[in-house]
CSV table of C-alpha atoms in Angstrom, one decimal:
chain,number,residue,atom,x,y,z
A,9,MET,CA,-32.3,-27.9,-8.7
A,10,SER,CA,-29.2,-25.8,-7.9
A,11,ASP,CA,-25.8,-27.3,-7.4
A,12,HIS,CA,-25.9,-26.2,-3.8
A,13,ALA,CA,-29.1,-28.2,-3.3
A,14,ILE,CA,-27.6,-31.3,-4.8
A,15,ASN,CA,-24.2,-30.8,-3.0
A,16,PRO,CA,-24.9,-28.7,0.1
A,17,PRO,CA,-21.8,-27.3,1.7
A,18,SER,CA,-20.4,-29.4,4.5
A,19,ALA,CA,-20.1,-28.1,8.0
A,20,LYS,CA,-16.3,-28.2,7.7
A,21,THR,CA,-16.5,-26.1,4.5
A,22,THR,CA,-18.8,-23.6,6.1
A,23,ALA,CA,-16.7,-23.4,9.3
A,24,GLY,CA,-13.6,-22.8,7.2
A,25,GLY,CA,-15.3,-20.0,5.3
A,26,LEU,CA,-16.4,-18.4,8.6
A,27,VAL,CA,-12.9,-18.6,10.0
A,28,ALA,CA,-11.5,-17.1,6.8
A,29,MET,CA,-14.1,-14.3,6.9
A,30,LEU,CA,-13.3,-13.5,10.6
A,31,TYR,CA,-9.6,-13.6,9.8
A,32,GLY,CA,-10.1,-11.2,6.9
A,33,ILE,CA,-12.3,-8.7,9.0
A,34,VAL,CA,-9.8,-8.7,11.9
A,35,THR,CA,-6.9,-8.2,9.6
A,36,TYR,CA,-8.7,-5.4,7.7
A,37,LEU,CA,-9.4,-3.6,11.0
A,38,LEU,CA,-5.8,-3.9,12.0
A,39,PHE,CA,-4.8,-2.5,8.6
A,40,LEU,CA,-7.2,0.4,9.0
A,41,ALA,CA,-5.8,1.2,12.5
A,42,THR,CA,-2.3,1.0,11.1
A,43,PHE,CA,-3.1,3.3,8.2
A,44,LEU,CA,-4.7,5.9,10.4
A,45,TYR,CA,-1.8,5.7,12.8
A,46,ALA,CA,0.6,6.3,9.9
A,47,ILE,CA,-1.0,9.6,9.3
A,48,ALA,CA,-0.5,10.6,12.9
A,49,PHE,CA,3.0,9.1,13.0
A,50,VAL,CA,4.3,11.0,10.0
A,51,GLY,CA,2.4,14.2,10.8
A,52,ASN,CA,3.5,14.3,14.5
A,53,LEU,CA,-0.1,14.3,15.7
A,54,PRO,CA,-1.0,13.6,19.3
A,55,VAL,CA,-0.4,9.8,19.5
A,56,PRO,CA,1.9,7.8,21.8
A,57,LYS,CA,4.8,7.6,19.3
A,58,THR,CA,5.5,9.7,16.2
A,59,ILE,CA,8.4,10.1,13.8
A,60,ASP,CA,9.9,12.9,15.9
A,61,SER,CA,8.8,12.1,19.4
A,62,GLY,CA,10.9,10.7,22.2
A,63,GLN,CA,14.5,11.3,23.3
A,64,PRO,CA,17.0,11.2,20.5
A,65,GLY,CA,19.8,8.7,20.9
A,66,PRO,CA,23.3,8.4,19.3
A,67,PHE,CA,23.1,9.2,15.6
A,68,ILE,CA,24.7,6.1,14.0
A,69,PRO,CA,22.8,3.5,16.0
A,70,SER,CA,19.5,5.3,15.4
A,71,LEU,CA,20.3,5.5,11.7
A,72,ILE,CA,21.1,1.8,11.4
A,73,ILE,CA,17.9,0.8,13.3
A,74,ASN,CA,15.7,3.0,11.3
A,75,VAL,CA,17.2,1.8,8.0
A,76,LEU,CA,16.7,-1.8,9.1
A,77,LEU,CA,13.1,-1.1,10.0
A,78,LEU,CA,12.4,0.5,6.6
A,79,GLY,CA,14.2,-2.3,4.8
A,80,LEU,CA,12.2,-5.0,6.6
A,81,PHE,CA,9.0,-3.4,5.5
A,82,ALA,CA,10.3,-2.9,1.9
A,83,ILE,CA,11.4,-6.5,1.6
A,84,GLN,CA,8.2,-8.0,3.1
A,85,HIS,CA,6.1,-5.8,0.9
A,86,SER,CA,8.0,-6.5,-2.3
A,87,VAL,CA,8.6,-10.2,-1.9
A,88,MET,CA,5.1,-11.2,-0.8
A,89,ALA,CA,3.6,-9.1,-3.7
A,90,ARG,CA,5.5,-11.0,-6.4
A,91,PRO,CA,3.5,-13.6,-8.5
A,92,ALA,CA,6.3,-16.3,-8.0
A,93,PHE,CA,6.1,-15.9,-4.2
A,94,LYS,CA,2.3,-16.1,-4.4
A,95,ARG,CA,2.4,-19.3,-6.4
A,96,TRP,CA,4.7,-20.9,-3.7
A,97,TRP,CA,2.9,-19.3,-0.8
A,98,THR,CA,-0.6,-20.6,-1.8
A,99,ARG,CA,0.8,-24.1,-1.6
A,100,LEU,CA,1.0,-23.5,2.2
A,101,VAL,CA,-2.0,-21.2,2.8
A,102,PRO,CA,-5.4,-21.2,1.1
A,103,PRO,CA,-5.6,-18.9,-1.9
A,104,ALA,CA,-8.6,-17.1,-0.4
A,105,ILE,CA,-6.5,-15.8,2.5
A,106,GLU,CA,-3.3,-15.1,0.6
A,107,ARG,CA,-4.1,-11.4,0.2
A,108,THR,CA,-5.3,-11.1,3.8
A,109,THR,CA,-2.1,-12.7,5.1
A,110,PHE,CA,0.0,-10.2,3.0
A,111,VAL,CA,-2.0,-7.3,4.6
A,112,LEU,CA,-1.4,-8.8,8.0
A,113,PHE,CA,2.4,-9.1,7.6
A,114,ALA,CA,2.5,-5.6,6.1
A,115,SER,CA,0.6,-4.2,9.0
A,116,LEU,CA,2.8,-6.0,11.6
A,117,ALA,CA,5.9,-4.6,9.8
A,118,LEU,CA,4.6,-1.1,10.1
A,119,LEU,CA,3.6,-1.6,13.7
A,120,LEU,CA,7.2,-2.7,14.5
A,121,LEU,CA,8.5,0.4,12.7
A,122,TYR,CA,6.2,2.7,14.7
A,123,TRP,CA,7.3,1.0,18.0
A,124,GLN,CA,11.0,0.8,17.4
A,125,TRP,CA,11.6,4.0,15.3
A,126,ARG,CA,14.4,6.1,16.7
A,127,PRO,CA,13.8,9.9,16.6
A,128,MET,CA,16.4,12.0,14.8
A,129,THR,CA,15.3,15.5,15.5
A,130,ASP,CA,17.9,17.8,14.0
A,131,VAL,CA,15.9,20.2,11.8
A,132,ILE,CA,16.6,20.3,8.0
A,133,TRP,CA,14.0,23.0,7.3
A,134,SER,CA,11.3,24.7,9.3
A,135,VAL,CA,8.5,26.8,7.9
A,136,THR,CA,7.8,29.5,10.5
A,137,ASP,CA,5.2,31.4,8.5
A,138,PRO,CA,1.8,30.3,9.9
A,139,LEU,CA,0.1,30.4,6.5
A,140,GLY,CA,2.9,28.4,4.8
A,141,ALA,CA,2.8,25.8,7.6
A,142,ILE,CA,-1.0,25.4,7.2
A,143,VAL,CA,-0.6,25.1,3.4
A,144,LEU,CA,2.0,22.3,3.7
A,145,GLU,CA,-0.1,20.5,6.3
A,146,ALA,CA,-3.1,20.7,4.0
A,147,ILE,CA,-1.1,19.4,1.1
A,148,SER,CA,-0.1,16.4,3.2
A,149,TRP,CA,-3.7,15.7,4.1
A,150,ILE,CA,-4.5,15.9,0.3
A,151,GLY,CA,-1.8,13.2,-0.2
A,152,TRP,CA,-3.4,10.9,2.4
A,153,THR,CA,-6.8,11.5,0.8
A,154,VAL,CA,-5.5,10.6,-2.6
A,155,VAL,CA,-4.0,7.3,-1.2
A,156,LEU,CA,-7.3,6.2,0.3
A,157,ALA,CA,-9.5,7.5,-2.5
A,158,SER,CA,-7.3,5.7,-5.1
A,159,THR,CA,-7.9,2.3,-3.4
A,160,PHE,CA,-11.6,2.7,-3.8
A,161,MET,CA,-11.2,3.7,-7.5
A,162,ILE,CA,-10.0,0.2,-8.2
A,163,ASN,CA,-11.3,-2.2,-5.6
A,164,HIS,CA,-10.6,-1.3,-2.0
A,165,PHE,CA,-12.0,-4.5,-0.5
A,166,GLU,CA,-10.2,-6.8,-2.9
A,167,LEU,CA,-6.9,-4.9,-2.4
A,168,PHE,CA,-7.1,-5.6,1.3
A,169,GLY,CA,-8.4,-9.1,1.1
A,170,LEU,CA,-12.0,-8.8,2.2
A,171,ARG,CA,-13.5,-9.6,-1.2
A,172,GLN,CA,-11.5,-12.9,-1.4
A,173,VAL,CA,-12.6,-14.2,2.0
A,174,LEU,CA,-16.3,-13.2,1.3
A,175,ALA,CA,-16.2,-15.2,-1.9
A,176,ARG,CA,-14.7,-18.1,0.0
A,177,LEU,CA,-17.6,-17.9,2.5
A,178,LEU,CA,-20.2,-17.8,-0.3
A,179,ARG,CA,-18.4,-20.4,-2.3
A,180,GLN,CA,-18.1,-18.0,-5.3
A,181,GLU,CA,-15.4,-17.8,-7.9
A,182,LEU,CA,-13.8,-14.4,-8.3
A,183,PRO,CA,-13.7,-13.2,-11.9
A,184,PRO,CA,-10.2,-13.0,-13.6
A,185,ALA,CA,-8.3,-9.8,-13.3
A,186,LYS,CA,-9.5,-7.1,-15.7
A,187,PHE,CA,-7.4,-4.1,-16.7
A,188,LYS,CA,-9.2,-0.8,-16.1
A,189,THR,CA,-8.2,2.9,-15.6
A,190,PRO,CA,-10.9,4.6,-13.5
A,191,MET,CA,-10.7,8.3,-12.6
A,192,LEU,CA,-7.2,9.3,-11.4
A,193,TYR,CA,-5.8,6.2,-13.1
A,194,LYS,CA,-6.5,7.9,-16.5
A,195,SER,CA,-4.1,10.7,-15.6
A,196,VAL,CA,-1.4,8.9,-13.6
A,197,ARG,CA,-0.4,5.3,-13.5
A,198,HIS,CA,0.2,5.1,-9.7
A,199,PRO,CA,-2.0,7.6,-7.8
A,200,ILE,CA,-1.6,5.6,-4.6
A,201,TYR,CA,2.1,6.0,-4.6
A,202,LEU,CA,1.7,9.7,-5.7
A,203,GLY,CA,-0.5,10.3,-2.6
A,204,PHE,CA,2.1,8.7,-0.3
A,205,LEU,CA,4.9,10.9,-1.8
A,206,ILE,CA,2.9,14.0,-1.2
A,207,ALA,CA,2.0,13.0,2.3
A,208,PHE,CA,5.6,12.1,3.2
A,209,TRP,CA,7.3,15.2,1.8
A,210,ALA,CA,4.8,18.0,2.5
A,211,THR,CA,5.7,19.0,6.1
A,212,PRO,CA,6.4,22.4,7.7
A,213,VAL,CA,9.2,20.8,9.8
A,214,MET,CA,11.6,18.4,8.2
A,215,THR,CA,13.8,16.6,10.6
A,216,VAL,CA,16.7,14.3,9.8
A,217,GLY,CA,14.5,11.3,10.8
A,218,HIS,CA,11.6,12.5,8.7
A,219,LEU,CA,14.0,13.1,5.7
A,220,LEU,CA,15.4,9.6,6.1
A,221,PHE,CA,11.9,8.2,6.1
A,222,ALA,CA,10.9,10.3,3.0
A,223,ILE,CA,14.0,9.4,1.0
A,224,ALA,CA,13.8,5.7,1.9
A,225,THR,CA,10.1,5.4,1.1
A,226,THR,CA,10.6,7.3,-2.2
A,227,GLY,CA,13.4,4.9,-3.2
A,228,TYR,CA,11.2,2.0,-2.3
A,229,ILE,CA,8.2,3.4,-4.3
A,230,LEU,CA,10.3,3.8,-7.4
A,231,ILE,CA,11.7,0.2,-7.1
A,232,GLY,CA,8.2,-1.0,-6.3
A,233,ILE,CA,6.8,0.6,-9.4
A,234,TRP,CA,9.4,-1.1,-11.6
A,235,LEU,CA,8.6,-4.5,-10.1
A,236,GLU,CA,4.8,-3.9,-10.2
A,237,GLU,CA,4.8,-2.8,-13.8
A,238,ARG,CA,6.9,-5.7,-14.9
A,239,ASP,CA,4.2,-8.0,-13.3
A,240,LEU,CA,1.4,-6.0,-15.0
A,241,ILE,CA,3.0,-6.3,-18.4
A,242,ALA,CA,3.3,-10.0,-17.9
A,243,LEU,CA,-0.4,-10.1,-16.9
A,244,PHE,CA,-1.9,-7.7,-19.4
A,245,GLY,CA,0.7,-7.5,-22.2
A,246,ASP,CA,0.3,-4.9,-24.9
A,247,GLN,CA,-2.7,-3.4,-23.1
A,248,TYR,CA,-0.5,-2.2,-20.3
A,249,ARG,CA,2.3,-1.2,-22.6
A,250,ARG,CA,0.0,1.1,-24.4
A,251,TYR,CA,-1.3,2.5,-21.1
A,252,ARG,CA,2.3,3.1,-20.0
A,253,GLU,CA,3.0,5.0,-23.2
A,254,GLN,CA,0.0,7.2,-22.8
A,255,VAL,CA,0.0,8.0,-19.0
A,256,SER,CA,2.8,9.3,-16.9
A,257,MET,CA,4.0,7.3,-13.9
A,258,LEU,CA,3.6,9.7,-11.0
A,259,ILE,CA,3.1,13.3,-12.2
A,260,PRO,CA,0.0,14.1,-14.3
A,261,LEU,CA,1.2,15.8,-17.5
A,262,PRO,CA,-0.9,17.8,-19.9
A,263,GLY,CA,-1.8,15.8,-23.0
A,264,ARG,CA,-1.1,12.5,-21.5
A,265,LYS,CA,-4.2,10.6,-20.5
A,266,ALA,CA,-5.5,7.1,-21.0
A,267,ARG,CA,-7.9,6.7,-23.9
A,268,ALA,CA,-10.4,3.8,-23.6
A,269,ASP,CA,-10.4,3.0,-27.3
A,270,ASP,CA,-6.6,2.6,-27.3
A,271,LEU,CA,-6.6,0.3,-24.3
A,272,GLY,CA,-9.1,-2.2,-25.4
């Protein structure tokens, strides 16, 4: 007989799994809406609030508010992603919903940024040639595509917490983390961050507010990579060190590509 037949799950355990699953699904849908809105926000597409929409206010107060909003997201995202914080945090929340809760807080921080962002609309550059503007917009869309596609190249549903809550519902143990370099990860170590950089910088009209957003997020990405790679070395050791030696961080370079036989 199976273990489940000998020790069937209690009603409390099943209910907890269902609640965790519902929490994971709702949070994932919130993330998806937040991600799609980010595309419109940065690209000034027709949504209620974008990076350049609204009446500009005084420069210094707008600058301070926008920097604080960007800093809040950066701190939340960096702190909650660290292993030490996760070890402490999972004493308070079940491990199965740790990732989902991280995604929820990140989405809320972004929603706050969208809501309270102050437009700073002085123009830094403007591409008036129609073809040039179309090319830059297309490059930006390529960037967003790279971001989303890169999440599926690893494990999209684990990255955003759904796999964990499903395993909790089915009473399954998730396998230990395994180092792998699928597709784009063979040519660049951080294709998700590369996609964001492309999406944020490729614009036919660069305003002061957009430039602030692009500079701040670029700085955060570089700091985030340093923190993330430190954690990955602690987790995978020499395997990740060899990968870092072989593959460039953000810009694919000729002759630098992960070789499976060297990473084993």
